[in-house]
PDB file of C-alpha atoms in Angstrom:
ATOM      1  CA  MET A   1       1.254  97.545 -36.849  1.00 51.00           C
ATOM      2  CA  GLU A   2      -0.099  95.410 -34.038  1.00 51.00           C
ATOM      3  CA  ASN A   3      -2.292  92.308 -34.057  1.00 52.00           C
ATOM      4  CA  VAL A   4      -5.216  92.434 -31.660  1.00 52.00           C
ATOM      5  CA  PHE A   5      -8.323  90.369 -30.990  1.00 46.00           C
ATOM      6  CA  PHE A   6     -11.634  91.833 -32.114  1.00 47.00           C
ATOM      7  CA  ILE A   7     -15.125  90.351 -31.948  1.00 47.00           C
ATOM      8  CA  GLY A   8     -17.103  90.240 -35.145  1.00 48.00           C
ATOM      9  CA  GLU A   9     -19.617  88.090 -37.003  1.00 46.00           C
ATOM     10  CA  GLY A  10     -20.325  85.995 -33.908  1.00 45.00           C
ATOM     11  CA  LYS A  11     -16.737  84.891 -33.337  1.00 48.00           C
ATOM     12  CA  VAL A  12     -13.387  86.191 -32.191  1.00 45.00           C
ATOM     13  CA  ILE A  13     -11.179  87.055 -35.128  1.00 47.00           C
ATOM     14  CA  MET A  14      -7.759  88.603 -35.488  1.00 47.00           C
ATOM     15  CA  LYS A  15      -7.677  92.208 -36.626  1.00 61.00           C
ATOM     16  CA  THR A  16      -4.598  94.161 -37.609  1.00 71.00           C
ATOM     17  CA  LEU A  17      -4.390  97.609 -36.075  1.00 75.00           C
ATOM     18  CA  HIS A  18      -2.423  99.949 -38.336  1.00 80.00           C
ATOM     19  CA  ILE A  19      -1.222 102.863 -36.235  1.00 87.00           C
ATOM     20  CA  HIS A  20      -0.885 105.238 -39.194  1.00 87.00           C
ATOM     21  CA  LYS A  21      -4.529 104.634 -40.149  1.00 86.00           C
ATOM     22  CA  VAL A  22      -5.667 105.152 -36.565  1.00 88.00           C
ATOM     23  CA  MET A  23      -3.734 108.425 -36.368  1.00 91.00           C
ATOM     24  CA  ALA A  24      -5.155 109.584 -39.710  1.00 88.00           C
ATOM     25  CA  ILE A  25      -8.709 108.970 -38.465  1.00 88.00           C
ATOM     26  CA  ALA A  26      -7.872 110.586 -35.115  1.00 91.00           C
ATOM     27  CA  GLU A  27      -6.582 113.687 -36.918  1.00 91.00           C
ATOM     28  CA  VAL A  28      -9.832 114.012 -38.874  1.00 88.00           C
ATOM     29  CA  LYS A  29     -11.843 113.475 -35.688  1.00 91.00           C
ATOM     30  CA  PHE A  30      -9.790 116.059 -33.812  1.00 92.00           C
ATOM     31  CA  ARG A  31     -10.547 118.661 -36.485  1.00 91.00           C
ATOM     32  CA  ALA A  32     -14.236 117.782 -36.204  1.00 90.00           C
ATOM     33  CA  LEU A  33     -13.981 118.075 -32.418  1.00 92.00           C
ATOM     34  CA  CYS A  34     -12.611 121.597 -32.850  1.00 91.00           C
ATOM     35  CA  GLY A  35     -15.693 122.535 -34.904  1.00 87.00           C
ATOM     36  CA  LYS A  36     -18.267 124.892 -33.435  1.00 84.00           C
ATOM     37  CA  ASN A  37     -20.769 122.127 -32.576  1.00 85.00           C
ATOM     38  CA  CYS A  38     -18.326 120.160 -30.407  1.00 90.00           C
ATOM     39  CA  ILE A  39     -15.699 122.536 -29.020  1.00 92.00           C
ATOM     40  CA  ILE A  40     -18.400 124.388 -27.090  1.00 94.00           C
ATOM     41  CA  MET A  41     -18.848 121.341 -24.818  1.00 93.00           C
ATOM     42  CA  PRO A  42     -15.447 121.340 -23.024  1.00 94.00           C
ATOM     43  CA  ILE A  43     -15.527 125.157 -23.002  1.00 95.00           C
ATOM     44  CA  PHE A  44     -18.946 125.033 -21.361  1.00 94.00           C
ATOM     45  CA  ALA A  45     -17.667 122.572 -18.725  1.00 94.00           C
ATOM     46  CA  ILE A  46     -14.744 124.909 -17.945  1.00 96.00           C
ATOM     47  CA  GLY A  47     -17.016 127.965 -17.793  1.00 95.00           C
ATOM     48  CA  PHE A  48     -19.550 126.114 -15.633  1.00 94.00           C
ATOM     49  CA  THR A  49     -16.840 125.082 -13.145  1.00 95.00           C
ATOM     50  CA  MET A  50     -15.508 128.641 -13.001  1.00 94.00           C
ATOM     51  CA  MET A  51     -18.992 130.020 -12.421  1.00 93.00           C
ATOM     52  CA  MET A  52     -19.694 127.515  -9.634  1.00 91.00           C
ATOM     53  CA  ARG A  53     -16.384 128.377  -7.947  1.00 90.00           C
ATOM     54  CA  PHE A  54     -17.191 132.096  -7.871  1.00 89.00           C
ATOM     55  CA  LEU A  55     -20.724 131.362  -6.720  1.00 86.00           C
ATOM     56  CA  TYR A  56     -19.496 129.166  -3.875  1.00 81.00           C
ATOM     57  CA  GLN A  57     -16.876 131.732  -2.837  1.00 78.00           C
ATOM     58  CA  ASN A  58     -19.734 133.944  -1.667  1.00 76.00           C
ATOM     59  CA  MET A  59     -21.243 130.995   0.185  1.00 68.00           C
ATOM     60  CA  SER A  60     -17.953 130.241   1.971  1.00 59.00           C
ATOM     61  CA  GLY A  61     -18.221 133.612   3.687  1.00 58.00           C
ATOM     62  CA  ASP A  62     -21.471 132.424   5.238  1.00 55.00           C
ATOM     63  CA  GLY A  63     -19.789 129.612   7.148  1.00 51.00           C
ATOM     64  CA  GLY A  64     -19.182 127.079   4.393  1.00 56.00           C
ATOM     65  CA  SER A  65     -15.768 125.482   3.958  1.00 82.00           C
ATOM     66  CA  GLU A  66     -14.054 127.012   0.910  1.00 82.00           C
ATOM     67  CA  GLU A  67     -12.109 123.807   0.202  1.00 86.00           C
ATOM     68  CA  TYR A  68     -15.250 121.679   0.350  1.00 88.00           C
ATOM     69  CA  LEU A  69     -17.179 124.045  -1.903  1.00 89.00           C
ATOM     70  CA  ASN A  70     -14.324 124.183  -4.418  1.00 92.00           C
ATOM     71  CA  ALA A  71     -14.278 120.374  -4.438  1.00 93.00           C
ATOM     72  CA  TYR A  72     -18.011 120.416  -5.129  1.00 92.00           C
ATOM     73  CA  ALA A  73     -17.427 122.790  -8.062  1.00 94.00           C
ATOM     74  CA  LEU A  74     -14.753 120.391  -9.375  1.00 96.00           C
ATOM     75  CA  ALA A  75     -17.055 117.376  -9.011  1.00 95.00           C
ATOM     76  CA  MET A  76     -19.865 119.095 -10.895  1.00 94.00           C
ATOM     77  CA  GLY A  77     -17.464 120.232 -13.627  1.00 95.00           C
ATOM     78  CA  LEU A  78     -16.158 116.678 -14.044  1.00 96.00           C
ATOM     79  CA  VAL A  79     -19.659 115.282 -14.402  1.00 95.00           C
ATOM     80  CA  MET A  80     -20.493 117.981 -16.953  1.00 94.00           C
ATOM     81  CA  ASN A  81     -17.290 117.448 -18.955  1.00 96.00           C
ATOM     82  CA  ILE A  82     -17.385 113.641 -19.012  1.00 95.00           C
ATOM     83  CA  GLY A  83     -21.027 113.673 -20.054  1.00 91.00           C
ATOM     84  CA  MET A  84     -21.107 116.461 -22.620  1.00 92.00           C
ATOM     85  CA  THR A  85     -17.643 116.064 -24.153  1.00 93.00           C
ATOM     86  CA  GLY A  86     -17.159 112.321 -23.796  1.00 91.00           C
ATOM     87  CA  LEU A  87     -20.620 111.112 -24.755  1.00 93.00           C
ATOM     88  CA  TYR A  88     -22.289 113.828 -26.798  1.00 93.00           C
ATOM     89  CA  CYS A  89     -19.373 114.836 -29.037  1.00 93.00           C
ATOM     90  CA  ILE A  90     -18.589 111.284 -30.176  1.00 92.00           C
ATOM     91  CA  SER A  91     -22.202 110.486 -31.061  1.00 92.00           C
ATOM     92  CA  LEU A  92     -22.571 113.843 -32.828  1.00 91.00           C
ATOM     93  CA  MET A  93     -19.454 113.301 -34.956  1.00 90.00           C
ATOM     94  CA  LEU A  94     -20.578 109.794 -35.938  1.00 88.00           C
ATOM     95  CA  ALA A  95     -23.997 111.138 -36.949  1.00 86.00           C
ATOM     96  CA  GLU A  96     -22.345 113.930 -38.935  1.00 86.00           C
ATOM     97  CA  GLU A  97     -20.342 111.359 -40.902  1.00 83.00           C
ATOM     98  CA  LYS A  98     -23.553 109.524 -41.742  1.00 82.00           C
ATOM     99  CA  GLU A  99     -25.085 112.747 -43.058  1.00 82.00           C
ATOM    100  CA  LYS A 100     -22.054 113.487 -45.215  1.00 79.00           C
ATOM    101  CA  LYS A 101     -21.900 109.852 -46.425  1.00 78.00           C
ATOM    102  CA  THR A 102     -18.233 109.650 -45.394  1.00 77.00           C
ATOM    103  CA  LEU A 103     -18.819 106.748 -42.992  1.00 72.00           C
ATOM    104  CA  ARG A 104     -19.719 104.284 -45.751  1.00 69.00           C
ATOM    105  CA  VAL A 105     -16.678 105.365 -47.745  1.00 70.00           C
ATOM    106  CA  LEU A 106     -14.423 104.752 -44.735  1.00 70.00           C
ATOM    107  CA  MET A 107     -15.918 101.362 -43.894  1.00 67.00           C
ATOM    108  CA  THR A 108     -15.645 100.133 -47.503  1.00 63.00           C
ATOM    109  CA  SER A 109     -12.036 101.303 -47.753  1.00 71.00           C
ATOM    110  CA  SER A 110      -8.975  99.661 -46.215  1.00 75.00           C
ATOM    111  CA  VAL A 111      -9.898 100.980 -42.745  1.00 76.00           C
ATOM    112  CA  ASN A 112     -11.243  98.197 -40.516  1.00 78.00           C
ATOM    113  CA  ALA A 113     -13.821  98.580 -37.755  1.00 78.00           C
ATOM    114  CA  LEU A 114     -11.321  98.482 -34.894  1.00 82.00           C
ATOM    115  CA  GLU A 115      -9.133 101.165 -36.462  1.00 85.00           C
ATOM    116  CA  PHE A 116     -12.175 103.377 -36.937  1.00 85.00           C
ATOM    117  CA  PHE A 117     -13.304 102.805 -33.338  1.00 87.00           C
ATOM    118  CA  VAL A 118      -9.902 103.593 -31.789  1.00 90.00           C
ATOM    119  CA  GLY A 119      -9.327 106.570 -34.089  1.00 90.00           C
ATOM    120  CA  SER A 120     -12.774 107.962 -33.261  1.00 90.00           C
ATOM    121  CA  VAL A 121     -12.507 107.557 -29.491  1.00 93.00           C
ATOM    122  CA  LEU A 122      -8.872 108.619 -29.030  1.00 95.00           C
ATOM    123  CA  PRO A 123      -9.100 112.426 -29.608  1.00 95.00           C
ATOM    124  CA  VAL A 124     -12.307 112.836 -27.594  1.00 96.00           C
ATOM    125  CA  PHE A 125     -10.914 110.686 -24.783  1.00 96.00           C
ATOM    126  CA  LEU A 126      -7.668 112.691 -24.628  1.00 97.00           C
ATOM    127  CA  VAL A 127      -9.391 116.092 -24.742  1.00 96.00           C
ATOM    128  CA  THR A 128     -11.853 115.040 -22.027  1.00 97.00           C
ATOM    129  CA  VAL A 129      -9.047 113.735 -19.786  1.00 97.00           C
ATOM    130  CA  ILE A 130      -6.978 116.913 -20.274  1.00 97.00           C
ATOM    131  CA  VAL A 131      -9.974 119.084 -19.382  1.00 97.00           C
ATOM    132  CA  ASN A 132     -10.576 116.905 -16.297  1.00 97.00           C
ATOM    133  CA  TYR A 133      -7.122 117.906 -15.045  1.00 97.00           C
ATOM    134  CA  LEU A 134      -7.590 121.563 -16.039  1.00 97.00           C
ATOM    135  CA  LEU A 135     -10.728 121.703 -13.914  1.00 97.00           C
ATOM    136  CA  MET A 136      -8.645 121.273 -10.752  1.00 96.00           C
ATOM    137  CA  PRO A 137      -6.896 124.687 -10.840  1.00 95.00           C
ATOM    138  CA  ILE A 138     -10.035 126.266 -12.297  1.00 96.00           C
ATOM    139  CA  SER A 139     -12.150 124.982  -9.395  1.00 94.00           C
ATOM    140  CA  GLY A 140      -9.504 125.899  -6.826  1.00 92.00           C
ATOM    141  CA  TYR A 141      -9.374 122.364  -5.425  1.00 92.00           C
ATOM    142  CA  THR A 142      -6.104 120.509  -5.992  1.00 91.00           C
ATOM    143  CA  ILE A 143      -5.732 116.751  -5.593  1.00 92.00           C
ATOM    144  CA  THR A 144      -2.280 115.376  -4.798  1.00 90.00           C
ATOM    145  CA  GLY A 145      -0.455 112.181  -3.819  1.00 90.00           C
ATOM    146  CA  SER A 146      -2.238 108.847  -3.844  1.00 92.00           C
ATOM    147  CA  ASN A 147      -5.569 110.610  -4.297  1.00 93.00           C
ATOM    148  CA  LEU A 148      -4.313 112.000  -7.611  1.00 95.00           C
ATOM    149  CA  ILE A 149      -3.508 108.470  -8.802  1.00 94.00           C
ATOM    150  CA  LEU A 150      -7.009 107.308  -7.830  1.00 93.00           C
ATOM    151  CA  PHE A 151      -8.502 110.414  -9.449  1.00 95.00           C
ATOM    152  CA  SER A 152      -6.623 109.699 -12.681  1.00 95.00           C
ATOM    153  CA  ILE A 153      -7.644 106.040 -12.874  1.00 94.00           C
ATOM    154  CA  VAL A 154     -11.306 106.601 -12.007  1.00 94.00           C
ATOM    155  CA  THR A 155     -11.860 109.637 -14.249  1.00 95.00           C
ATOM    156  CA  MET A 156     -10.136 107.894 -17.176  1.00 95.00           C
ATOM    157  CA  ILE A 157     -12.344 104.825 -16.757  1.00 94.00           C
ATOM    158  CA  GLY A 158     -15.405 107.066 -16.494  1.00 95.00           C
ATOM    159  CA  THR A 159     -14.352 108.969 -19.619  1.00 96.00           C
ATOM    160  CA  LEU A 160     -13.861 105.715 -21.533  1.00 94.00           C
ATOM    161  CA  ILE A 161     -17.314 104.456 -20.493  1.00 94.00           C
ATOM    162  CA  SER A 162     -18.827 107.744 -21.645  1.00 95.00           C
ATOM    163  CA  CYS A 163     -17.030 107.535 -25.008  1.00 94.00           C
ATOM    164  CA  ILE A 164     -18.206 103.959 -25.606  1.00 93.00           C
ATOM    165  CA  ILE A 165     -21.802 104.911 -24.778  1.00 93.00           C
ATOM    166  CA  GLY A 166     -21.408 107.824 -27.202  1.00 92.00           C
ATOM    167  CA  MET A 167     -20.294 105.451 -29.978  1.00 90.00           C
ATOM    168  CA  LEU A 168     -23.210 103.150 -29.137  1.00 90.00           C
ATOM    169  CA  LEU A 169     -25.748 105.978 -29.386  1.00 90.00           C
ATOM    170  CA  GLY A 170     -24.054 107.206 -32.547  1.00 87.00           C
ATOM    171  CA  ILE A 171     -24.901 103.900 -34.243  1.00 84.00           C
ATOM    172  CA  PHE A 172     -28.610 104.617 -33.737  1.00 86.00           C
ATOM    173  CA  ALA A 173     -28.439 108.333 -34.609  1.00 84.00           C
ATOM    174  CA  LYS A 174     -29.317 108.846 -38.283  1.00 82.00           C
ATOM    175  CA  ASN A 175     -28.422 112.545 -38.286  1.00 82.00           C
ATOM    176  CA  GLN A 176     -27.240 115.333 -36.002  1.00 82.00           C
ATOM    177  CA  VAL A 177     -30.777 116.308 -34.999  1.00 83.00           C
ATOM    178  CA  SER A 178     -31.633 112.784 -33.834  1.00 86.00           C
ATOM    179  CA  THR A 179     -28.380 112.720 -31.846  1.00 87.00           C
ATOM    180  CA  SER A 180     -29.765 115.288 -29.406  1.00 85.00           C
ATOM    181  CA  THR A 181     -32.980 113.285 -29.027  1.00 88.00           C
ATOM    182  CA  LEU A 182     -31.085 110.070 -28.278  1.00 89.00           C
ATOM    183  CA  THR A 183     -28.406 111.500 -26.007  1.00 91.00           C
ATOM    184  CA  SER A 184     -30.521 113.914 -23.934  1.00 90.00           C
ATOM    185  CA  PRO A 185     -32.149 111.288 -21.636  1.00 91.00           C
ATOM    186  CA  ILE A 186     -28.786 109.589 -21.003  1.00 91.00           C
ATOM    187  CA  LEU A 187     -27.050 112.923 -20.350  1.00 90.00           C
ATOM    188  CA  LEU A 188     -29.788 113.983 -17.950  1.00 89.00           C
ATOM    189  CA  LEU A 189     -29.373 110.715 -16.050  1.00 89.00           C
ATOM    190  CA  MET A 190     -25.574 110.986 -15.990  1.00 90.00           C
ATOM    191  CA  MET A 191     -25.438 114.644 -14.926  1.00 90.00           C
ATOM    192  CA  LEU A 192     -28.551 115.621 -13.011  1.00 90.00           C
ATOM    193  CA  VAL A 193     -28.776 112.564 -10.751  1.00 91.00           C
ATOM    194  CA  PRO A 194     -25.302 113.121  -9.168  1.00 90.00           C
ATOM    195  CA  MET A 195     -25.732 116.918  -9.099  1.00 88.00           C
ATOM    196  CA  PHE A 196     -29.037 116.835  -7.230  1.00 88.00           C
ATOM    197  CA  SER A 197     -28.325 113.765  -5.100  1.00 86.00           C
ATOM    198  CA  SER A 198     -27.408 116.023  -2.160  1.00 82.00           C
ATOM    199  CA  TYR A 199     -30.893 117.517  -2.156  1.00 84.00           C
ATOM    200  CA  ILE A 200     -33.178 114.615  -3.116  1.00 86.00           C
ATOM    201  CA  GLU A 201     -33.039 111.435  -1.040  1.00 85.00           C
ATOM    202  CA  GLU A 202     -34.210 109.156  -3.859  1.00 87.00           C
ATOM    203  CA  LEU A 203     -31.458 110.421  -6.167  1.00 86.00           C
ATOM    204  CA  LYS A 204     -28.913 109.992  -3.379  1.00 86.00           C
ATOM    205  CA  MET A 205     -29.700 106.270  -3.354  1.00 87.00           C
ATOM    206  CA  ILE A 206     -29.319 105.976  -7.151  1.00 89.00           C
ATOM    207  CA  SER A 207     -26.263 108.191  -7.684  1.00 88.00           C
ATOM    208  CA  PRO A 208     -23.538 105.797  -6.386  1.00 87.00           C
ATOM    209  CA  PHE A 209     -24.598 103.218  -8.980  1.00 88.00           C
ATOM    210  CA  ILE A 210     -23.965 105.597 -11.903  1.00 91.00           C
ATOM    211  CA  PHE A 211     -20.320 106.055 -12.916  1.00 92.00           C
ATOM    212  CA  THR A 212     -20.617 109.853 -12.882  1.00 93.00           C
ATOM    213  CA  GLY A 213     -22.135 109.627  -9.416  1.00 92.00           C
ATOM    214  CA  ALA A 214     -19.227 107.440  -8.271  1.00 92.00           C
ATOM    215  CA  ILE A 215     -16.776 110.062  -9.583  1.00 94.00           C
ATOM    216  CA  MET A 216     -18.603 112.871  -7.819  1.00 93.00           C
ATOM    217  CA  ASP A 217     -18.745 110.920  -4.548  1.00 91.00           C
ATOM    218  CA  MET A 218     -15.014 110.170  -4.830  1.00 93.00           C
ATOM    219  CA  VAL A 219     -14.087 113.857  -5.119  1.00 94.00           C
ATOM    220  CA  MET A 220     -16.331 114.825  -2.208  1.00 92.00           C
ATOM    221  CA  HIS A 221     -14.897 112.030  -0.044  1.00 91.00           C
ATOM    222  CA  MET A 222     -11.400 113.338  -0.810  1.00 92.00           C
ATOM    223  CA  ALA A 223     -12.465 116.806   0.331  1.00 91.00           C
ATOM    224  CA  GLU A 224     -13.967 115.338   3.508  1.00 89.00           C
ATOM    225  CA  GLN A 225     -10.854 113.154   3.980  1.00 88.00           C
ATOM    226  CA  VAL A 226     -13.009 110.037   4.032  1.00 86.00           C
ATOM    227  CA  SER A 227     -11.113 106.787   3.508  1.00 85.00           C
ATOM    228  CA  PRO A 228     -11.488 105.030   1.145  1.00 85.00           C
ATOM    229  CA  ALA A 229     -12.437 107.841  -1.220  1.00 85.00           C
ATOM    230  CA  LEU A 230     -14.114 105.342  -3.544  1.00 85.00           C
ATOM    231  CA  ASN A 231     -16.039 102.556  -1.825  1.00 82.00           C
ATOM    232  CA  ILE A 232     -16.621  99.016  -3.066  1.00 84.00           C
ATOM    233  CA  GLY A 233     -20.055  99.920  -4.413  1.00 82.00           C
ATOM    234  CA  GLY A 234     -18.603 102.663  -6.599  1.00 83.00           C
ATOM    235  CA  ILE A 235     -15.841 100.387  -7.882  1.00 86.00           C
ATOM    236  CA  LEU A 236     -18.306  97.604  -8.722  1.00 89.00           C
ATOM    237  CA  ALA A 237     -20.674 100.061 -10.412  1.00 88.00           C
ATOM    238  CA  MET A 238     -17.919 101.355 -12.691  1.00 89.00           C
ATOM    239  CA  ILE A 239     -16.661  97.853 -13.536  1.00 90.00           C
ATOM    240  CA  ILE A 240     -20.173  96.600 -14.335  1.00 92.00           C
ATOM    241  CA  GLU A 241     -21.010  99.677 -16.422  1.00 90.00           C
ATOM    242  CA  ALA A 242     -17.721  99.386 -18.328  1.00 89.00           C
ATOM    243  CA  VAL A 243     -18.347  95.702 -19.098  1.00 90.00           C
ATOM    244  CA  VAL A 244     -22.009  96.292 -20.026  1.00 91.00           C
ATOM    245  CA  SER A 245     -21.226  99.260 -22.286  1.00 90.00           C
ATOM    246  CA  ILE A 246     -18.508  97.296 -24.118  1.00 87.00           C
ATOM    247  CA  ALA A 247     -20.760  94.217 -24.425  1.00 88.00           C
ATOM    248  CA  LEU A 248     -23.668  96.283 -25.753  1.00 88.00           C
ATOM    249  CA  PHE A 249     -21.435  98.060 -28.241  1.00 84.00           C
ATOM    250  CA  VAL A 250     -20.015  94.758 -29.531  1.00 82.00           C
ATOM    251  CA  LEU A 251     -23.512  93.243 -29.766  1.00 84.00           C
ATOM    252  CA  ILE A 252     -25.034  96.212 -31.601  1.00 82.00           C
ATOM    253  CA  TYR A 253     -22.000  96.563 -33.849  1.00 78.00           C
ATOM    254  CA  LYS A 254     -22.172  92.873 -34.819  1.00 77.00           C
ATOM    255  CA  ARG A 255     -25.791  93.355 -35.890  1.00 78.00           C
ATOM    256  CA  ASN A 256     -25.602  96.748 -37.546  1.00 70.00           C
ATOM    257  CA  GLY A 257     -21.994  97.827 -38.040  1.00 71.00           C
ATOM    258  CA  TYR A 258     -21.577 101.552 -37.427  1.00 70.00           C
ATOM    259  CA  GLU A 259     -24.873 102.339 -39.137  1.00 63.00           C
ATOM    260  CA  LYS A 260     -28.354 101.207 -38.140  1.00 59.00           C
ATOM    261  CA  GLU A 261     -30.730 101.574 -41.031  1.00 53.00           C
TER     262      GLU A 261
END
């Protein structure tokens, strides 16, 4: 077990994190993630990346750089995966637990809020990160050296932000149907703004300030051999969004717990 600080009831208190409880929750969450409603999301991201690669292969014969187009396929796949797997799956699983009344049972048992949070986020975070790496060979664009280190750090931070936002939205979702209603506007913002920023000038101005846009810009800068691959604006955007998402989650959790009536 490990003692950690956790914010609750308007003050900082000491919570005990029991690893065996976290792993038990993570195991349950992983099985839920493998269910038909969730597993389709990473599969869709992989299929989407593969489709974009084959589509762009035809374009490369018309004078486009194959490496650049493969990098674009990777960037779009990352945005899709981080949004749909990281955000949507977590909020959907939390809503499903509310429907089945298992959430109240967990929160009134010996499992504390921090253990539930870590156990819920861990499997989705790991699956999303693994798929992020799988998208490289699938897209045909490989990142190596120092760029791979930057890629790892930035995509992991982006995945964590997405997971926290998913938990936050899950608090407000009363059932699985309402999850789609709540998450759709956020997903559209996270995915469509970076994807269409190359074609619409207004979106190009907004995209760098969204963490998915910063990730997409980073990959494209690597393909163009632009240094630094991630500029100060992108770094600040990700830091601010990470802090804001954590602060909002803590605030909403303090008021409502994991369920908002």
